Coordinates of C-alpha atoms and ligand atoms in Angstrom, one line a residue:
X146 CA 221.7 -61.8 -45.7
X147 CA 222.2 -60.8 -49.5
X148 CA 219.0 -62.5 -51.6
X149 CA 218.7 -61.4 -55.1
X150 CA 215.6 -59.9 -56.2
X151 CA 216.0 -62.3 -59.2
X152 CA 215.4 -65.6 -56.8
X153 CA 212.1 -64.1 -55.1
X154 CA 209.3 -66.4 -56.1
X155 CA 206.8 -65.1 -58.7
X156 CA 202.6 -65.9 -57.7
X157 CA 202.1 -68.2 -60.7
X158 CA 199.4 -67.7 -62.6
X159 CA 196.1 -69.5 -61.5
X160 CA 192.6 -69.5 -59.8
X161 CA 194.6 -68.5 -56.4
X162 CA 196.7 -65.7 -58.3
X163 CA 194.4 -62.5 -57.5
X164 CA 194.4 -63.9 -53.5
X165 CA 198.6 -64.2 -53.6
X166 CA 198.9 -61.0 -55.1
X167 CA 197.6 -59.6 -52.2
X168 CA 199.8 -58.0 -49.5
X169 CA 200.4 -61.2 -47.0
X170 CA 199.1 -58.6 -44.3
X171 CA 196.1 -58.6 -46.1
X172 CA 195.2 -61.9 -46.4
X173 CA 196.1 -62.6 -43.0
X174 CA 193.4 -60.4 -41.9
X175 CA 191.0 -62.0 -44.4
X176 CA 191.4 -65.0 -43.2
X177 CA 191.0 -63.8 -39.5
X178 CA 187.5 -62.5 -40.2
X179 CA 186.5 -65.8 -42.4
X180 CA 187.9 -67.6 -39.1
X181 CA 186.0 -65.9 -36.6
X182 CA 182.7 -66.3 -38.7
X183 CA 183.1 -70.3 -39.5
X184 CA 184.4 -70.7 -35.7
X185 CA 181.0 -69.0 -34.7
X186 CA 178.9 -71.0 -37.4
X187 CA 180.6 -74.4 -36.7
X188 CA 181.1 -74.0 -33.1
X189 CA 183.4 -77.2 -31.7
X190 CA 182.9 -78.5 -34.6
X191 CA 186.1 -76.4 -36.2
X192 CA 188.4 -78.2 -33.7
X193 CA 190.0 -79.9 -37.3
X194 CA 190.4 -77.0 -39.0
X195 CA 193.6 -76.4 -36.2
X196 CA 196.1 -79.1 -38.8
X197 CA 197.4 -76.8 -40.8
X198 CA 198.7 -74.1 -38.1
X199 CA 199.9 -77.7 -36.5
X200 CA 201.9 -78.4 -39.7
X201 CA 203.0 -74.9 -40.4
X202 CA 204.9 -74.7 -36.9
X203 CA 206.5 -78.1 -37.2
X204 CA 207.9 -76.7 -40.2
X205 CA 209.0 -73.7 -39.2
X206 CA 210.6 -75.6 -36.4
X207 CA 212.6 -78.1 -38.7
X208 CA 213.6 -75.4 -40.7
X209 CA 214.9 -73.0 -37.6
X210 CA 218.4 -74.9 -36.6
X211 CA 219.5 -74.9 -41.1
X212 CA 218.6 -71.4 -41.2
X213 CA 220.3 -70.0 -38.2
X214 CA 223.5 -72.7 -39.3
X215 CA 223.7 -71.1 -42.5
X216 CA 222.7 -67.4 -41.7
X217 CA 225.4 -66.8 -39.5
X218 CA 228.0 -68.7 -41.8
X219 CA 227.4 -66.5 -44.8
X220 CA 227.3 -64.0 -42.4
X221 CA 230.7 -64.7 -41.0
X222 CA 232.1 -65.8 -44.2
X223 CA 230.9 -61.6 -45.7
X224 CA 231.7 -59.8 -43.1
X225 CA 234.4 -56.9 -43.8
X226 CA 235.6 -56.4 -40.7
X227 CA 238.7 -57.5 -38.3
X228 CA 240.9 -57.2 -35.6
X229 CA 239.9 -54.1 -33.0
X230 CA 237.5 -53.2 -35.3
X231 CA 235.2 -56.5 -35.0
X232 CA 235.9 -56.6 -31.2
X233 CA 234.1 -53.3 -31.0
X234 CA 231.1 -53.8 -33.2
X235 CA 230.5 -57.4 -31.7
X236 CA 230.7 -55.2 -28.0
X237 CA 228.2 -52.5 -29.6
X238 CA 225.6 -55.4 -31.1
X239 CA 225.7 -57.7 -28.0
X240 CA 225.2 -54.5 -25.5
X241 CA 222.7 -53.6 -27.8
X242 CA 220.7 -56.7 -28.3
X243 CA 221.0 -57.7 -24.0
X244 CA 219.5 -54.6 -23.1
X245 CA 216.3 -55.1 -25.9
X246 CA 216.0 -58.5 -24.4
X247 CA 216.1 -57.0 -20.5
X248 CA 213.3 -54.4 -21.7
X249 CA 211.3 -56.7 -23.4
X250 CA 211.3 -58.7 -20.3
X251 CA 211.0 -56.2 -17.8
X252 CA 207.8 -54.9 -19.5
X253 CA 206.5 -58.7 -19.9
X254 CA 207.6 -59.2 -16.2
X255 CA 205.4 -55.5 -14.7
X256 CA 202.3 -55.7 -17.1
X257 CA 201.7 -59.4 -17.3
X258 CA 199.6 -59.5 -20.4
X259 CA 199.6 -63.2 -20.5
X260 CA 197.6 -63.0 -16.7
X261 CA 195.0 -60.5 -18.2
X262 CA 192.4 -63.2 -19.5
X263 CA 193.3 -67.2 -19.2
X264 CA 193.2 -69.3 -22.2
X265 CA 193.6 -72.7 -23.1
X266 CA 195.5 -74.3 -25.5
X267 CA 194.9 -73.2 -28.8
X268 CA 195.8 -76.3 -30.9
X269 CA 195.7 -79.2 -28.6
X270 CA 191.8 -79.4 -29.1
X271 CA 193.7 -81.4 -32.0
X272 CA 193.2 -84.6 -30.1
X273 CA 189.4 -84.1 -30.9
X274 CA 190.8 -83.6 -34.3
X275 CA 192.8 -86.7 -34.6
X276 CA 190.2 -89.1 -33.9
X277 CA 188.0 -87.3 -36.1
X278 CA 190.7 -87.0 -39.3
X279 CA 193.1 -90.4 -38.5
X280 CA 194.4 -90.1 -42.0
X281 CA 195.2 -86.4 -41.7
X282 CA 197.0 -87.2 -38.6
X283 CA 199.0 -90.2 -39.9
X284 CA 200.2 -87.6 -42.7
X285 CA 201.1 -85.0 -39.9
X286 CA 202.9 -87.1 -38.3
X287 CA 205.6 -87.9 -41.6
X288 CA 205.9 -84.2 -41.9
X289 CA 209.6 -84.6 -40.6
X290 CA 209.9 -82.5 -36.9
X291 CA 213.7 -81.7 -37.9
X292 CA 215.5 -81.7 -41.3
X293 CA 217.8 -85.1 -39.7
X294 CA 214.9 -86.6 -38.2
X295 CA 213.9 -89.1 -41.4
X296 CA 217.7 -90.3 -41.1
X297 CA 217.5 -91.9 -38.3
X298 CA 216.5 -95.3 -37.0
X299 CA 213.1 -94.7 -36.3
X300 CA 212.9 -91.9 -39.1
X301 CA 209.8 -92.4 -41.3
X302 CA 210.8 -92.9 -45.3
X303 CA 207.5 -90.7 -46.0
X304 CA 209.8 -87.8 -44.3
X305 CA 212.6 -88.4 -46.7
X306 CA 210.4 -88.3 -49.4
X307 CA 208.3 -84.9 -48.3
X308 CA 212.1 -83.8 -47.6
X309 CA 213.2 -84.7 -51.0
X310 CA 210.2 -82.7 -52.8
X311 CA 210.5 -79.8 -50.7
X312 CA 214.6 -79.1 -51.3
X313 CA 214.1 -80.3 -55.3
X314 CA 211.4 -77.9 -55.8
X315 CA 213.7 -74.9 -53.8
X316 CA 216.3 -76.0 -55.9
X317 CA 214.7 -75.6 -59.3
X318 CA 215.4 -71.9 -59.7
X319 CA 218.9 -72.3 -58.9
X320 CA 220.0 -75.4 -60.5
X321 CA 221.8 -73.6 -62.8
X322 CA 224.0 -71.3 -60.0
X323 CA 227.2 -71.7 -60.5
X324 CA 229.3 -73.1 -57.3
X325 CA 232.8 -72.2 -57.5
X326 CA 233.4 -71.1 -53.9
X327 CA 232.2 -72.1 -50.5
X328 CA 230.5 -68.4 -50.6
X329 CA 228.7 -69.8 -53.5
X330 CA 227.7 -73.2 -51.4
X331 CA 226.6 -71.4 -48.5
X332 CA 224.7 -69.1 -50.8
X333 CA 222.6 -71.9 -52.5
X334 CA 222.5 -73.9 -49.1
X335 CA 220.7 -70.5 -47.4
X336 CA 218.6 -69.4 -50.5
X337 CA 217.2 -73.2 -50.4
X338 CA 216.2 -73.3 -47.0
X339 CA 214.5 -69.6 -47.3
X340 CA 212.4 -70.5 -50.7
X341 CA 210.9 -73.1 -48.3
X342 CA 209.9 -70.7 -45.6
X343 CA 208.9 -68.3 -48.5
X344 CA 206.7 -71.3 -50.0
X345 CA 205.4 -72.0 -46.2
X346 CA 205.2 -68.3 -45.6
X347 CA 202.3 -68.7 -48.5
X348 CA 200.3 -71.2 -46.2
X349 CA 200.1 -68.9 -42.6
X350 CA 196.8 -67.3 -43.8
X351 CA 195.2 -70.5 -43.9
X352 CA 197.1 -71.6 -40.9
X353 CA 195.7 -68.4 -39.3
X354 CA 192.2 -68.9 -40.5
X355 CA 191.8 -72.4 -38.8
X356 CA 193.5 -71.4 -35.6
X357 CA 190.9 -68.5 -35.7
X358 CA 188.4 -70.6 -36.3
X359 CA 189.0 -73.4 -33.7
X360 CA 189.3 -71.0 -31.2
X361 CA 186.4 -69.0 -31.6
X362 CA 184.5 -72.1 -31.9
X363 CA 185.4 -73.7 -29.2
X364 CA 185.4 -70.5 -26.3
X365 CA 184.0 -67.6 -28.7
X366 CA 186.2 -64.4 -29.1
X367 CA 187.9 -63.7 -25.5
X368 CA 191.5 -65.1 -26.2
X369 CA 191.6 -62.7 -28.9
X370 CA 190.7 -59.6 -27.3
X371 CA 193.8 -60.8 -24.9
X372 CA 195.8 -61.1 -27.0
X373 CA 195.5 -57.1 -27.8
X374 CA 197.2 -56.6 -24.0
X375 CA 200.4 -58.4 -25.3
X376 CA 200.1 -56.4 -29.1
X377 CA 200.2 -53.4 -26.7
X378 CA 202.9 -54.2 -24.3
X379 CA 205.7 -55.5 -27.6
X380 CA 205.1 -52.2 -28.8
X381 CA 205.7 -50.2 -25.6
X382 CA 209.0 -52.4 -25.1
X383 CA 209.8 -51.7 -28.7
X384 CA 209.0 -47.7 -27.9
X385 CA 211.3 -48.2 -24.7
X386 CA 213.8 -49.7 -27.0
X387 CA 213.9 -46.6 -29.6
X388 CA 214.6 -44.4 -26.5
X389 CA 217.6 -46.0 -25.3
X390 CA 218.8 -46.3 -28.8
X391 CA 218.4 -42.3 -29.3
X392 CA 219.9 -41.9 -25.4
X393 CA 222.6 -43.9 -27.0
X394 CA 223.3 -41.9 -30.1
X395 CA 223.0 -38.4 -28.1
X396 CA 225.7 -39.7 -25.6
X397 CA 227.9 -41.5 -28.2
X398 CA 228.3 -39.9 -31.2
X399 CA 228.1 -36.6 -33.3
X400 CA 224.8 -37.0 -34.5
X401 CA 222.1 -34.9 -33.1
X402 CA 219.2 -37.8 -32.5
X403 CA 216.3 -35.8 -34.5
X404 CA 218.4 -35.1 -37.2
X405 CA 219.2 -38.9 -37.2
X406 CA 215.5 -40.1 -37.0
X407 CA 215.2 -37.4 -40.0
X408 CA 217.7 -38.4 -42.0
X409 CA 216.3 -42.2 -42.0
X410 CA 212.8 -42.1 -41.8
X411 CA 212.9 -43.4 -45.5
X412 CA 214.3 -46.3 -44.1
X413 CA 212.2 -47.0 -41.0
X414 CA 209.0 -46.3 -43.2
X415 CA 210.1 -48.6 -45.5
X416 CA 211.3 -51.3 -42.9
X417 CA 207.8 -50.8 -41.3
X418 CA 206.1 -51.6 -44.8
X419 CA 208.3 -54.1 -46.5
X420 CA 208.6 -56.4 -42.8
X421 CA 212.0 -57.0 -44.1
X422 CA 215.5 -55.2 -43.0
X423 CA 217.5 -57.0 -45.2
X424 CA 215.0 -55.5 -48.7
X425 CA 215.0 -52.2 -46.4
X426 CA 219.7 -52.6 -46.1
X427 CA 219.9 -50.2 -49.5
X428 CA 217.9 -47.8 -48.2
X429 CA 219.4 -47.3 -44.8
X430 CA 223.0 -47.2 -46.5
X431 CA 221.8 -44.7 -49.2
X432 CA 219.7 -42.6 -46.1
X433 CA 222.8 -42.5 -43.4
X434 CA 225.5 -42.2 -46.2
X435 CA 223.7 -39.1 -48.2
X436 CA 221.3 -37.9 -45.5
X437 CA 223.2 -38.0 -42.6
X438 CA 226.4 -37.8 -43.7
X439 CA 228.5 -40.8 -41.3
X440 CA 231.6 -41.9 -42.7
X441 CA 231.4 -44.6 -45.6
X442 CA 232.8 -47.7 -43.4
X443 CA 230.7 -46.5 -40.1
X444 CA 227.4 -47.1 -42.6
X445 CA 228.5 -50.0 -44.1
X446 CA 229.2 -51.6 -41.1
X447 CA 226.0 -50.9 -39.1
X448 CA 223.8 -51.3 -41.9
X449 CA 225.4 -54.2 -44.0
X450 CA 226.5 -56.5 -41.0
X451 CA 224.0 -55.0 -38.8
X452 CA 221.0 -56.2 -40.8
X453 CA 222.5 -60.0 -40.7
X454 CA 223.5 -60.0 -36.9
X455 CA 222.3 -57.0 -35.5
X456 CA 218.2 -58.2 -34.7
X457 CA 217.7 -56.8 -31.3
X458 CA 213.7 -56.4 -32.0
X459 CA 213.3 -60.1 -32.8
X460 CA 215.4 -60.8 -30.1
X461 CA 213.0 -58.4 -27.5
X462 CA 209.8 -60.0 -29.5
X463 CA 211.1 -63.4 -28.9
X464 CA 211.9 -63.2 -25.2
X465 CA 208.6 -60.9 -24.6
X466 CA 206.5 -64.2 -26.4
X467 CA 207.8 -67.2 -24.7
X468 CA 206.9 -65.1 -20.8
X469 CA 203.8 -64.4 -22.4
X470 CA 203.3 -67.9 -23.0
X471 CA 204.5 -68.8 -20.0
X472 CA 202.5 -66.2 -17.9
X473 CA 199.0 -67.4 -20.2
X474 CA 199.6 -70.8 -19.2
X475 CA 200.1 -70.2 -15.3
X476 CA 203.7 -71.2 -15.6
X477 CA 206.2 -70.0 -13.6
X478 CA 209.6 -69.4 -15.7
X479 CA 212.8 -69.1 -12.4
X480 CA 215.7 -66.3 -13.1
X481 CA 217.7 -69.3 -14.7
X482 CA 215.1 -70.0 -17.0
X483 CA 214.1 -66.6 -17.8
X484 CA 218.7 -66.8 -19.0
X485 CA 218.1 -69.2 -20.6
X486 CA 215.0 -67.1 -23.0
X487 CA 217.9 -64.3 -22.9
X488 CA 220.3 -66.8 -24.6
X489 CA 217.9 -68.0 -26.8
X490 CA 216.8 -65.1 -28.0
X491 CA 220.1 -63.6 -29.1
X492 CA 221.1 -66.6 -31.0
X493 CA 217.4 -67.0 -32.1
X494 CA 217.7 -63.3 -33.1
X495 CA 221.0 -63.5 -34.6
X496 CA 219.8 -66.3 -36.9
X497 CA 217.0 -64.9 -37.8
X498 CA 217.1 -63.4 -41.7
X499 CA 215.9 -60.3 -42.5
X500 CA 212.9 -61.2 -44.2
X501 CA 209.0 -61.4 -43.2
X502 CA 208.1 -63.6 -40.4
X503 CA 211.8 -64.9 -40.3
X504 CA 211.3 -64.3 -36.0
X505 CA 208.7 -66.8 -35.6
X506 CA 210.5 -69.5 -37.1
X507 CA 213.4 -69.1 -34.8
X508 CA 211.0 -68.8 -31.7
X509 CA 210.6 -72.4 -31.6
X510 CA 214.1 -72.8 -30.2
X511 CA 213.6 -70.7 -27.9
X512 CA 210.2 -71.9 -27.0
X513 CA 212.0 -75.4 -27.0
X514 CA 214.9 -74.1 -24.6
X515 CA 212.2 -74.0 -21.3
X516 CA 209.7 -76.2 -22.6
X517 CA 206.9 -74.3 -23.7
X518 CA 204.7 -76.0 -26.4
X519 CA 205.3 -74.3 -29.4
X520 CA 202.1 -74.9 -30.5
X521 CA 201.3 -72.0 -28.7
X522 CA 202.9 -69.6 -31.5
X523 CA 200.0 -70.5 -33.5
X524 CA 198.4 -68.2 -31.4
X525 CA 200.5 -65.4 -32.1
X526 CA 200.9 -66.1 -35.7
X527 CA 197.2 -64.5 -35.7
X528 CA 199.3 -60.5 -34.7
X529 CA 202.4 -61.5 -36.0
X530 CA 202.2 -59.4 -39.4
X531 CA 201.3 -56.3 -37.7
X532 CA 204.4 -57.0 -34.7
X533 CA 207.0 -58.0 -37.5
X534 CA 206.4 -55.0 -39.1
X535 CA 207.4 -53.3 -35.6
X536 CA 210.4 -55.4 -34.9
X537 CA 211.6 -54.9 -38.0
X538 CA 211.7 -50.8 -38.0
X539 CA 213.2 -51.3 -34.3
X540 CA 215.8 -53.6 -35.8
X541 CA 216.8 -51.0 -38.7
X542 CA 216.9 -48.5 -36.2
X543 CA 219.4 -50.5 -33.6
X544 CA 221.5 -51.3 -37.6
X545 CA 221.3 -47.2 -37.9
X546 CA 222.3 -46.7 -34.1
X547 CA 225.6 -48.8 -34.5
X548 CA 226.7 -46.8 -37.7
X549 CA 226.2 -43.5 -35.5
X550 CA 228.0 -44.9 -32.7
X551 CA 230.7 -46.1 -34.6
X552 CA 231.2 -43.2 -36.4
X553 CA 232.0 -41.4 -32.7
X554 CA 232.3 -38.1 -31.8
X555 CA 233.6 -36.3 -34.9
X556 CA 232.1 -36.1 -37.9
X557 CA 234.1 -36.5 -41.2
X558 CA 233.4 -33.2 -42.5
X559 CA 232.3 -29.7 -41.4
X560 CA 228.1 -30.3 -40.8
X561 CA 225.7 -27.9 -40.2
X562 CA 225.2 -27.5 -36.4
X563 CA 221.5 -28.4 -36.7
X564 CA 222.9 -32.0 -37.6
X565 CA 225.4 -32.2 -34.6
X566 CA 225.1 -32.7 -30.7
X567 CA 226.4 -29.9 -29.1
Ligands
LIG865 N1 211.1 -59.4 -40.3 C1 212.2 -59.2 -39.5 C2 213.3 -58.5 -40.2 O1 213.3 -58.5 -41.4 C3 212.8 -60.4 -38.9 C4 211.7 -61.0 -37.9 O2 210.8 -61.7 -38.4 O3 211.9 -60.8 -36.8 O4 214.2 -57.8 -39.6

């Protein structure tokens, strides 16, 4: 999804400036270790703290149906492909993206991290909340659940309002953008709806700290020790993942696979420390054009429309979450459910832009999809910079996997044979 450096959001200047010119990562695990000491100090007493991760994921899931809407119409409208061509590539992704999903719950299915320690709902202690804080809850609930929702009959006029703010403030910075195509209209209707998750983006750590905190008061430090059993399994389904992709690439094209993982390790480095494959879609060009020498439409392919459609380690993280939900909560998901997390996931993973944390706001659909409570993601919100950064290096590497496959079996000129299957 093209987003100009130009629109990114400065930190402006203020008492909070040094803390948002921290790495997000950073703060995140700031506010875990202030958490886990006020949870310990206040004990059940930090049950209110639990409202903002509350508001943050009814955000997030408002905001999830726009930004898929718009991310795959600007993707559709850009993409420079047709005919034969397209029917391949669209084959290649969805192959490619089924087959994440199947590992990612194949490893959820055999190690069960979600069975290892039983927890109880992070953010429903909220009921103790909302007697406690009745004003904070009356405001909660006019935070709107979907972007329609204040239209309708029973929609609350404080939801318009909060709507109104939220899309004039986005819309500042580009009030000036000139709109003389529907590309443009699409453009401004994404880069709206993503300086809103940027600007809510800006409230996890605090979201994090009070989950942290509520948790830890209320049943000490166990669930998070648990939750180092899913960390552990995403990344060995994420490992499992970069294998098939290299099995892949030794069977289907020219390229030797260590020369490949050689020839883009800028890229994967960089995926892995920017959490974002669409900042990282430069990079991988420049690295499989000039290091690895594919053909100029086999790179731009994989690595321009493969970072807008081609997410197949959201789409394993997404699956892996909602059975590890499932599996915490003593819930049984049947084979037609466990389809119906595939489905999900692809179009959850397919929506989701390339930038930090985009996955977790498209989780709520597929949370929604078998009826897990999505409050549940707070949970995860707690190891989700360390896993995006994961996802995101798989999903460059599945963008850089395409381009090799797609430039087959031949490469455009003489290489050396070090470079080239044999
Ligand atoms: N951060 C990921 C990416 O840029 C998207 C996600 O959150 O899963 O590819």
């Amino acid at each position: 999804m093209p987003f100009p450096e130009d629109e990114q959001i400065e930190p402006a200047p203020g008492a909070f400036a040094w803390w948002r010119r921290l790495p997000l990562y950073v703060r995140i695990l700031a506010a875990v270790a202030l958490g886990v000491v006020t949870g310990l100090l206040l004990g059940d007493g930090a049950a209110s703290l639990a409202i903002p991760a509350k508001l943050v994921l009814r955000v997030l899931g408002a905001l999830a149906p726009p930004l898929i809407l718009f991310a795959i119409v600007q993707a559709v409208i850009n993409a420079p492909v047709s005919g034969r061509q397209s029917l391949r590539l669209t084959t290649l992704l969805a192959v490619n993206t089924i087959v994440a999903i199947v590992i990612g719950l194949a490893v959820a299915n055999v190690l069960r991290p979600g069975e290892w320690v039983r927890m109880t709902p992070p953010v429903t202690n909220a009921k103790a909340a909302a007697s406690a804080a009745d004003p904070l809850t009356q405001f909660l609930d006019s935070v709107p659940r979907s972007i329609a929702g204040p239209f309708t009959d029973d929609g609350k006029v404080i939801g318009v309002i909060l709507l109104a703010i939220a899309f004039g403030l986005s819309l500042r910075k580009l009030r000036n953008y000139p709109i003389q195509t529907v590309e443009d209209l699409v453009h401004v209707g994404l880069s709206s709806l993503v300086t809103i998750l940027e600007a809510v983006v800006e409230v996890v750590p605090l979201a994090v700290f009070g989950v942290v905190a509520s948790i830890v008061g209320a049943k000490g430090l166990s669930d998070f020790l648990a939750l180092g059993g899913f960390v552990g399994a995403v990344i060995a389904a994420l490992l499992l993942q970069g294998v098939y992709y290299l099995v892949r690439v030794r069977l289907g094209s020219w390229v030797r696979p260590a020369a490949l993982l050689r020839g883009v390790r800028d890229a994967l480095t960089m995926a892995f420390s920017t959490a974002s494959s669409t900042a990282t879609m430069p990079v991988t060009y420049r690295c499989l054009r000039d290091n690895v020498g594919l053909r100029e439409q086999s790179a731009s392919l994989g690595a321009l429309v493969g970072a807008n459609f081609n997410n197949d380690g959201t789409a394993l993280y997404e699956a892996m979450s909602a059975l590890f939900v499932a599996q915490m909560l003593g819930m049984h998901l049947t084979f037609s459910q466990q389809l119906m997390v595939v489905l999900t996931s692809i179009v959850a993973s397919v929506g989701a832009a390339g930038i930090p944390e985009a996955g977790l706001v498209t989780m709520t659909l597929v949370f929604k999809s078998v009826g897990l409570p999505t409050e549940y993601i707070a949970l995860l919100l707690t190891v989700d910079w360390f896993l995006d950064r994961c996802r995101t290096a798989i999903n460059v590497m599945g963008d850089v996997t395409v381009s090799s496959l797609l430039d087959g079996k031949t490469p455009e000129k003489p290489v050396s044979p070090t470079l080239q299957n044999v």
